[in-house]
PDB file of C-alpha atoms in Angstrom:
ATOM      1  CA  ASP A   1      16.167  -9.356   6.087  1.00 56.00           C
ATOM      2  CA  THR A   2      13.987 -11.768   4.171  1.00 76.00           C
ATOM      3  CA  GLY A   3      12.138  -9.268   2.017  1.00 94.00           C
ATOM      4  CA  VAL A   4       8.628  -7.851   2.140  1.00 97.00           C
ATOM      5  CA  SER A   5       6.351  -9.897   4.357  1.00 97.00           C
ATOM      6  CA  GLN A   6       2.560  -9.960   4.197  1.00 98.00           C
ATOM      7  CA  ASP A   7       0.126 -11.496   6.610  1.00 97.00           C
ATOM      8  CA  PRO A   8      -2.112 -13.383   6.252  1.00 98.00           C
ATOM      9  CA  ARG A   9      -1.390 -15.094   2.948  1.00 97.00           C
ATOM     10  CA  HIS A  10      -5.017 -16.081   2.535  1.00 97.00           C
ATOM     11  CA  LYS A  11      -8.233 -14.728   4.019  1.00 98.00           C
ATOM     12  CA  ILE A  12     -11.789 -15.915   3.507  1.00 98.00           C
ATOM     13  CA  THR A  13     -14.473 -13.671   4.922  1.00 98.00           C
ATOM     14  CA  LYS A  14     -18.199 -13.242   4.731  1.00 98.00           C
ATOM     15  CA  ARG A  15     -19.671 -10.287   2.931  1.00 98.00           C
ATOM     16  CA  GLY A  16     -20.114  -7.369   5.277  1.00 98.00           C
ATOM     17  CA  GLN A  17     -17.249  -8.285   7.594  1.00 98.00           C
ATOM     18  CA  ASN A  18     -14.178  -6.129   8.149  1.00 98.00           C
ATOM     19  CA  VAL A  19     -10.699  -7.430   7.335  1.00 98.00           C
ATOM     20  CA  THR A  20      -7.208  -6.110   8.028  1.00 98.00           C
ATOM     21  CA  PHE A  21      -3.991  -7.024   6.285  1.00 98.00           C
ATOM     22  CA  ARG A  22      -0.467  -6.335   7.435  1.00 98.00           C
ATOM     23  CA  CYS A  23       2.675  -5.577   5.463  1.00 98.00           C
ATOM     24  CA  ASP A  24       6.209  -5.516   6.833  1.00 97.00           C
ATOM     25  CA  PRO A  25       8.526  -3.809   4.339  1.00 97.00           C
ATOM     26  CA  ILE A  26      12.243  -4.282   3.970  1.00 95.00           C
ATOM     27  CA  SER A  27      14.019  -2.529   6.834  1.00 92.00           C
ATOM     28  CA  GLU A  28      14.908   1.104   6.129  1.00 86.00           C
ATOM     29  CA  HIS A  29      12.727   1.287   3.021  1.00 92.00           C
ATOM     30  CA  ASN A  30      10.925   4.587   3.348  1.00 92.00           C
ATOM     31  CA  ARG A  31       8.423   3.983   0.553  1.00 93.00           C
ATOM     32  CA  LEU A  32       5.562   1.516   0.947  1.00 95.00           C
ATOM     33  CA  TYR A  33       2.924   0.752  -1.690  1.00 96.00           C
ATOM     34  CA  TRP A  34      -0.342  -1.158  -1.757  1.00 97.00           C
ATOM     35  CA  TYR A  35      -1.688  -2.719  -4.946  1.00 97.00           C
ATOM     36  CA  ARG A  36      -4.696  -4.865  -5.782  1.00 97.00           C
ATOM     37  CA  GLN A  37      -4.685  -7.556  -8.459  1.00 97.00           C
ATOM     38  CA  THR A  38      -7.598  -9.492  -9.903  1.00 96.00           C
ATOM     39  CA  LEU A  39      -7.306 -12.600 -12.025  1.00 92.00           C
ATOM     40  CA  GLY A  40      -5.748 -11.991 -15.428  1.00 90.00           C
ATOM     41  CA  GLN A  41      -4.977  -8.344 -14.750  1.00 93.00           C
ATOM     42  CA  GLY A  42      -1.843  -6.485 -13.785  1.00 94.00           C
ATOM     43  CA  PRO A  43      -1.584  -5.005 -10.289  1.00 95.00           C
ATOM     44  CA  GLU A  44      -3.552  -1.782  -9.757  1.00 94.00           C
ATOM     45  CA  PHE A  45      -2.108   0.950  -7.569  1.00 94.00           C
ATOM     46  CA  LEU A  46      -4.070   1.756  -4.409  1.00 96.00           C
ATOM     47  CA  THR A  47      -1.925   3.993  -2.242  1.00 96.00           C
ATOM     48  CA  TYR A  48       1.604   4.736  -1.067  1.00 94.00           C
ATOM     49  CA  PHE A  49       3.420   6.059   1.974  1.00 95.00           C
ATOM     50  CA  GLN A  50       6.608   8.015   2.385  1.00 93.00           C
ATOM     51  CA  ASN A  51       7.594   7.058   5.920  1.00 93.00           C
ATOM     52  CA  GLU A  52       4.359   7.518   7.917  1.00 94.00           C
ATOM     53  CA  ALA A  53       2.761  10.004   5.521  1.00 94.00           C
ATOM     54  CA  GLN A  54       0.182   8.728   3.050  1.00 95.00           C
ATOM     55  CA  LEU A  55       1.003  10.754  -0.049  1.00 93.00           C
ATOM     56  CA  GLU A  56      -1.289   9.400  -2.738  1.00 92.00           C
ATOM     57  CA  LYS A  57      -4.532   7.449  -2.900  1.00 93.00           C
ATOM     58  CA  SER A  58      -6.082   6.001  -6.009  1.00 92.00           C
ATOM     59  CA  ARG A  59      -9.714   6.628  -6.888  1.00 89.00           C
ATOM     60  CA  LEU A  60     -10.009   2.837  -6.552  1.00 82.00           C
ATOM     61  CA  LEU A  61      -9.609   3.295  -2.810  1.00 86.00           C
ATOM     62  CA  SER A  62     -13.191   3.802  -1.724  1.00 89.00           C
ATOM     63  CA  ASP A  63     -14.252   5.077   1.697  1.00 93.00           C
ATOM     64  CA  ARG A  64     -14.399   1.478   2.904  1.00 96.00           C
ATOM     65  CA  PHE A  65     -10.644   1.161   2.482  1.00 97.00           C
ATOM     66  CA  SER A  66      -8.132   2.684   4.867  1.00 96.00           C
ATOM     67  CA  ALA A  67      -4.398   2.270   5.116  1.00 97.00           C
ATOM     68  CA  GLU A  68      -2.003   3.292   7.854  1.00 97.00           C
ATOM     69  CA  ARG A  69       1.695   3.260   8.515  1.00 97.00           C
ATOM     70  CA  PRO A  70       1.826   4.643  12.035  1.00 92.00           C
ATOM     71  CA  LYS A  71       5.538   4.526  12.779  1.00 88.00           C
ATOM     72  CA  GLY A  72       6.872   4.493   9.271  1.00 87.00           C
ATOM     73  CA  SER A  73       7.597   0.793   9.451  1.00 92.00           C
ATOM     74  CA  PHE A  74       4.819  -1.780   8.977  1.00 97.00           C
ATOM     75  CA  SER A  75       1.532  -0.880   7.326  1.00 98.00           C
ATOM     76  CA  THR A  76      -2.040  -2.110   7.585  1.00 98.00           C
ATOM     77  CA  LEU A  77      -4.796  -2.094   4.997  1.00 98.00           C
ATOM     78  CA  GLU A  78      -8.330  -2.380   6.333  1.00 98.00           C
ATOM     79  CA  ILE A  79     -11.447  -3.053   4.289  1.00 98.00           C
ATOM     80  CA  GLN A  80     -14.731  -2.380   6.024  1.00 98.00           C
ATOM     81  CA  ARG A  81     -18.053  -3.986   5.072  1.00 98.00           C
ATOM     82  CA  THR A  82     -16.424  -6.244   2.494  1.00 98.00           C
ATOM     83  CA  GLU A  83     -18.173  -6.890  -0.814  1.00 97.00           C
ATOM     84  CA  GLN A  84     -17.708  -9.732  -3.263  1.00 97.00           C
ATOM     85  CA  GLY A  85     -15.999  -7.325  -5.636  1.00 96.00           C
ATOM     86  CA  ASP A  86     -13.229  -6.872  -3.080  1.00 97.00           C
ATOM     87  CA  SER A  87     -12.056 -10.429  -3.742  1.00 98.00           C
ATOM     88  CA  ALA A  88      -8.535 -10.051  -5.092  1.00 97.00           C
ATOM     89  CA  MET A  89      -4.846 -10.386  -4.296  1.00 98.00           C
ATOM     90  CA  TYR A  90      -3.584  -7.461  -2.229  1.00 98.00           C
ATOM     91  CA  LEU A  91       0.093  -6.780  -2.791  1.00 98.00           C
ATOM     92  CA  CYS A  92       2.484  -4.679  -0.769  1.00 98.00           C
ATOM     93  CA  ALA A  93       5.779  -3.318  -2.062  1.00 96.00           C
ATOM     94  CA  SER A  94       8.576  -1.219  -0.628  1.00 95.00           C
ATOM     95  CA  SER A  95      11.478   0.745  -2.011  1.00 92.00           C
ATOM     96  CA  LEU A  96      14.379   2.794  -0.735  1.00 87.00           C
ATOM     97  CA  SER A  97      13.458   6.099  -2.274  1.00 75.00           C
ATOM     98  CA  ALA A  98      10.974   7.786  -4.524  1.00 61.00           C
ATOM     99  CA  GLY A  99      13.105   8.104  -7.603  1.00 67.00           C
ATOM    100  CA  GLU A 100      12.295   6.638 -10.987  1.00 66.00           C
ATOM    101  CA  ASN A 101      15.664   4.921 -10.907  1.00 73.00           C
ATOM    102  CA  THR A 102      14.838   2.572  -8.036  1.00 82.00           C
ATOM    103  CA  GLU A 103      13.361  -0.885  -7.891  1.00 89.00           C
ATOM    104  CA  ALA A 104      10.408  -1.936  -5.803  1.00 93.00           C
ATOM    105  CA  PHE A 105      10.306  -5.179  -3.863  1.00 95.00           C
ATOM    106  CA  PHE A 106       6.960  -6.944  -3.622  1.00 97.00           C
ATOM    107  CA  GLY A 107       5.588  -9.311  -1.047  1.00 97.00           C
ATOM    108  CA  GLN A 108       3.780 -12.508  -1.959  1.00 96.00           C
ATOM    109  CA  GLY A 109       0.425 -10.903  -1.353  1.00 97.00           C
ATOM    110  CA  THR A 110      -2.710 -11.605   0.652  1.00 98.00           C
ATOM    111  CA  ARG A 111      -5.448 -13.375  -1.282  1.00 97.00           C
ATOM    112  CA  LEU A 112      -8.870 -12.224  -0.120  1.00 98.00           C
ATOM    113  CA  THR A 113     -12.010 -14.188  -0.912  1.00 98.00           C
ATOM    114  CA  VAL A 114     -15.341 -12.653   0.053  1.00 98.00           C
ATOM    115  CA  VAL A 115     -18.182 -15.166   0.160  1.00 97.00           C
TER     116      VAL A 115
ATOM    117  CA  ASP B   1       1.191   7.915 -16.928  1.00 62.00           C
ATOM    118  CA  ALA B   2       2.456   7.026 -20.379  1.00 66.00           C
ATOM    119  CA  LYS B   3       1.077   3.828 -21.842  1.00 87.00           C
ATOM    120  CA  THR B   4       2.910   0.687 -22.988  1.00 93.00           C
ATOM    121  CA  THR B   5       1.765  -1.942 -25.481  1.00 95.00           C
ATOM    122  CA  GLN B   6       2.866  -5.558 -25.210  1.00 96.00           C
ATOM    123  CA  PRO B   7       1.763  -8.764 -26.931  1.00 97.00           C
ATOM    124  CA  ASN B   8      -0.697 -10.753 -24.851  1.00 96.00           C
ATOM    125  CA  SER B   9       1.397 -13.900 -24.969  1.00 97.00           C
ATOM    126  CA  MET B  10       4.540 -15.435 -26.398  1.00 98.00           C
ATOM    127  CA  GLU B  11       5.995 -18.887 -26.507  1.00 97.00           C
ATOM    128  CA  SER B  12       9.607 -20.001 -26.406  1.00 96.00           C
ATOM    129  CA  ASN B  13      11.583 -23.191 -26.381  1.00 96.00           C
ATOM    130  CA  GLU B  14      13.756 -23.992 -23.420  1.00 97.00           C
ATOM    131  CA  GLU B  15      17.415 -22.983 -23.764  1.00 96.00           C
ATOM    132  CA  GLU B  16      16.631 -20.544 -26.587  1.00 96.00           C
ATOM    133  CA  PRO B  17      16.734 -16.742 -26.427  1.00 96.00           C
ATOM    134  CA  VAL B  18      13.502 -14.817 -25.954  1.00 97.00           C
ATOM    135  CA  HIS B  19      12.844 -11.285 -27.128  1.00 98.00           C
ATOM    136  CA  LEU B  20       9.887  -9.616 -25.422  1.00 98.00           C
ATOM    137  CA  PRO B  21       8.849  -6.387 -27.179  1.00 97.00           C
ATOM    138  CA  CYS B  22       7.277  -3.285 -25.714  1.00 97.00           C
ATOM    139  CA  ASN B  23       6.021  -0.184 -27.505  1.00 96.00           C
ATOM    140  CA  HIS B  24       5.850   3.123 -25.671  1.00 94.00           C
ATOM    141  CA  SER B  25       5.453   5.820 -28.284  1.00 93.00           C
ATOM    142  CA  THR B  26       4.296   8.460 -25.775  1.00 90.00           C
ATOM    143  CA  ILE B  27       7.328   8.104 -23.514  1.00 91.00           C
ATOM    144  CA  SER B  28       8.638  11.355 -22.092  1.00 89.00           C
ATOM    145  CA  GLY B  29      12.273  12.292 -21.803  1.00 87.00           C
ATOM    146  CA  THR B  30      12.436  11.536 -18.084  1.00 87.00           C
ATOM    147  CA  ASP B  31      10.558   8.223 -18.053  1.00 90.00           C
ATOM    148  CA  TYR B  32      12.581   5.184 -17.059  1.00 92.00           C
ATOM    149  CA  ILE B  33      11.688   1.866 -18.703  1.00 94.00           C
ATOM    150  CA  HIS B  34      11.205  -0.818 -16.060  1.00 94.00           C
ATOM    151  CA  TRP B  35      10.558  -4.521 -16.497  1.00 97.00           C
ATOM    152  CA  TYR B  36       9.038  -6.720 -13.830  1.00 97.00           C
ATOM    153  CA  ARG B  37       7.882 -10.295 -14.006  1.00 98.00           C
ATOM    154  CA  GLN B  38       5.361 -12.228 -11.990  1.00 97.00           C
ATOM    155  CA  LEU B  39       5.656 -15.947 -11.522  1.00 95.00           C
ATOM    156  CA  PRO B  40       2.507 -17.925 -10.697  1.00 91.00           C
ATOM    157  CA  SER B  41       1.243 -17.237  -7.172  1.00 89.00           C
ATOM    158  CA  GLN B  42       4.041 -14.732  -6.490  1.00 93.00           C
ATOM    159  CA  GLY B  43       4.292 -10.972  -6.247  1.00 96.00           C
ATOM    160  CA  PRO B  44       5.993  -9.105  -9.100  1.00 97.00           C
ATOM    161  CA  GLU B  45       9.771  -9.267  -9.220  1.00 96.00           C
ATOM    162  CA  TYR B  46      12.127  -6.613 -10.582  1.00 95.00           C
ATOM    163  CA  VAL B  47      14.003  -7.655 -13.707  1.00 97.00           C
ATOM    164  CA  ILE B  48      15.794  -4.642 -15.158  1.00 96.00           C
ATOM    165  CA  HIS B  49      15.411  -0.960 -15.986  1.00 94.00           C
ATOM    166  CA  GLY B  50      17.037   1.673 -18.164  1.00 94.00           C
ATOM    167  CA  LEU B  51      16.726   5.188 -19.497  1.00 93.00           C
ATOM    168  CA  THR B  52      18.512   5.496 -22.823  1.00 93.00           C
ATOM    169  CA  SER B  53      21.376   3.021 -23.064  1.00 92.00           C
ATOM    170  CA  ASN B  54      21.109  -0.740 -23.305  1.00 94.00           C
ATOM    171  CA  VAL B  55      21.454  -2.478 -19.964  1.00 95.00           C
ATOM    172  CA  ASN B  56      22.614  -5.912 -18.874  1.00 96.00           C
ATOM    173  CA  ASN B  57      22.294  -7.711 -15.576  1.00 94.00           C
ATOM    174  CA  ARG B  58      22.401 -11.285 -14.380  1.00 92.00           C
ATOM    175  CA  MET B  59      18.767 -11.858 -15.276  1.00 91.00           C
ATOM    176  CA  ALA B  60      18.356 -10.222 -18.667  1.00 96.00           C
ATOM    177  CA  SER B  61      19.305  -7.523 -21.135  1.00 97.00           C
ATOM    178  CA  LEU B  62      17.295  -4.462 -22.063  1.00 98.00           C
ATOM    179  CA  ALA B  63      17.618  -3.048 -25.551  1.00 98.00           C
ATOM    180  CA  ILE B  64      16.205   0.461 -25.953  1.00 97.00           C
ATOM    181  CA  ALA B  65      15.495   1.923 -29.375  1.00 97.00           C
ATOM    182  CA  GLU B  66      17.330   5.089 -30.262  1.00 95.00           C
ATOM    183  CA  ASP B  67      14.101   7.126 -30.285  1.00 95.00           C
ATOM    184  CA  ARG B  68      13.047   5.391 -27.021  1.00 95.00           C
ATOM    185  CA  LYS B  69       9.634   4.586 -28.436  1.00 95.00           C
ATOM    186  CA  SER B  70      10.175   0.876 -28.019  1.00 96.00           C
ATOM    187  CA  SER B  71      12.286  -1.540 -26.029  1.00 97.00           C
ATOM    188  CA  THR B  72      12.988  -5.250 -25.909  1.00 98.00           C
ATOM    189  CA  LEU B  73      13.649  -7.458 -22.928  1.00 98.00           C
ATOM    190  CA  ILE B  74      16.026 -10.252 -23.832  1.00 98.00           C
ATOM    191  CA  LEU B  75      16.288 -13.486 -21.894  1.00 97.00           C
ATOM    192  CA  HIS B  76      19.400 -15.116 -23.272  1.00 95.00           C
ATOM    193  CA  ARG B  77      18.497 -18.719 -22.512  1.00 95.00           C
ATOM    194  CA  ALA B  78      14.948 -19.329 -21.427  1.00 96.00           C
ATOM    195  CA  THR B  79      14.333 -21.914 -18.751  1.00 96.00           C
ATOM    196  CA  LEU B  80      11.082 -23.357 -17.462  1.00 96.00           C
ATOM    197  CA  ARG B  81      11.471 -21.099 -14.423  1.00 95.00           C
ATOM    198  CA  ASP B  82      11.214 -18.057 -16.696  1.00 97.00           C
ATOM    199  CA  ALA B  83       7.574 -18.827 -17.476  1.00 97.00           C
ATOM    200  CA  ALA B  84       5.790 -15.795 -16.077  1.00 97.00           C
ATOM    201  CA  VAL B  85       3.918 -12.610 -16.917  1.00 98.00           C
ATOM    202  CA  TYR B  86       6.352  -9.894 -17.981  1.00 98.00           C
ATOM    203  CA  TYR B  87       5.389  -6.268 -17.450  1.00 97.00           C
ATOM    204  CA  CYS B  88       6.928  -3.316 -19.270  1.00 96.00           C
ATOM    205  CA  ILE B  89       6.383  -0.135 -17.249  1.00 93.00           C
ATOM    206  CA  LEU B  90       7.255   3.502 -17.800  1.00 90.00           C
ATOM    207  CA  ARG B  91       8.154   5.106 -14.518  1.00 85.00           C
ATOM    208  CA  GLY B  92       8.120   8.863 -14.439  1.00 75.00           C
ATOM    209  CA  GLY B  93       6.662   9.379 -11.033  1.00 77.00           C
ATOM    210  CA  ASN B  94       6.200   7.928  -7.628  1.00 81.00           C
ATOM    211  CA  LYS B  95       4.571   4.621  -8.504  1.00 85.00           C
ATOM    212  CA  LEU B  96       4.678   1.746 -10.951  1.00 88.00           C
ATOM    213  CA  VAL B  97       1.661   1.569 -13.263  1.00 89.00           C
ATOM    214  CA  PHE B  98       1.174  -1.949 -14.580  1.00 91.00           C
ATOM    215  CA  GLY B  99      -0.528  -2.980 -17.791  1.00 90.00           C
ATOM    216  CA  ALA B 100      -1.706  -6.505 -18.603  1.00 91.00           C
ATOM    217  CA  GLY B 101       1.794  -7.708 -19.529  1.00 96.00           C
ATOM    218  CA  THR B 102       2.953 -10.578 -21.746  1.00 98.00           C
ATOM    219  CA  ILE B 103       2.421 -14.166 -20.679  1.00 98.00           C
ATOM    220  CA  LEU B 104       5.582 -16.067 -21.546  1.00 98.00           C
ATOM    221  CA  ARG B 105       5.244 -19.817 -21.973  1.00 98.00           C
ATOM    222  CA  VAL B 106       8.400 -21.922 -22.146  1.00 97.00           C
ATOM    223  CA  LYS B 107       8.285 -25.329 -23.754  1.00 96.00           C
ATOM    224  CA  SER B 108      10.650 -28.124 -22.818  1.00 92.00           C
TER     225      SER B 108
END
């Protein structure tokens, strides 16, 4: 297992278009997280899944954003009608369990540029 | 989520120890102290975590104050590859909540 994988690494899209990102977590990790990071800031939490169930969504996740994890393995994050303010790095992370005593493993992220 | 305070940036010389401070005066009894770092153009990477006792691993040491209101990440011999943003995070729930972190610059 090579770690958390995200695809694509870079995406340039025109304002108003829809985009979808994919995250493949480490095998058997039941927790999967999505974060967004803008330049000079720390990552901001968007949402997380326990297996296929989406258990928490940040207020940052507007109606244009939707995330799925249909079989409890890979996850997708879709942004509809993209805006320039959506330009950011989107990070995915996974972990073995929900406890405070566990570490999360992050992917390298998908950098979105909306023009 | 309890808040942490870190210096915006620090500078170190290569091969010297680095002490990265973090204040967390509102920490609760069940919050774990986690440290992650983020190298340029990479996702965050786990460094170390602890609850009450000092912790050591191959990457770093974590010194936790007796009252748990502050902690220090110690890199024993900084290398150029340690230049990164270091995040101190209190984890008491289901997610990691990042602040702005400390930018560590390492001079050769």
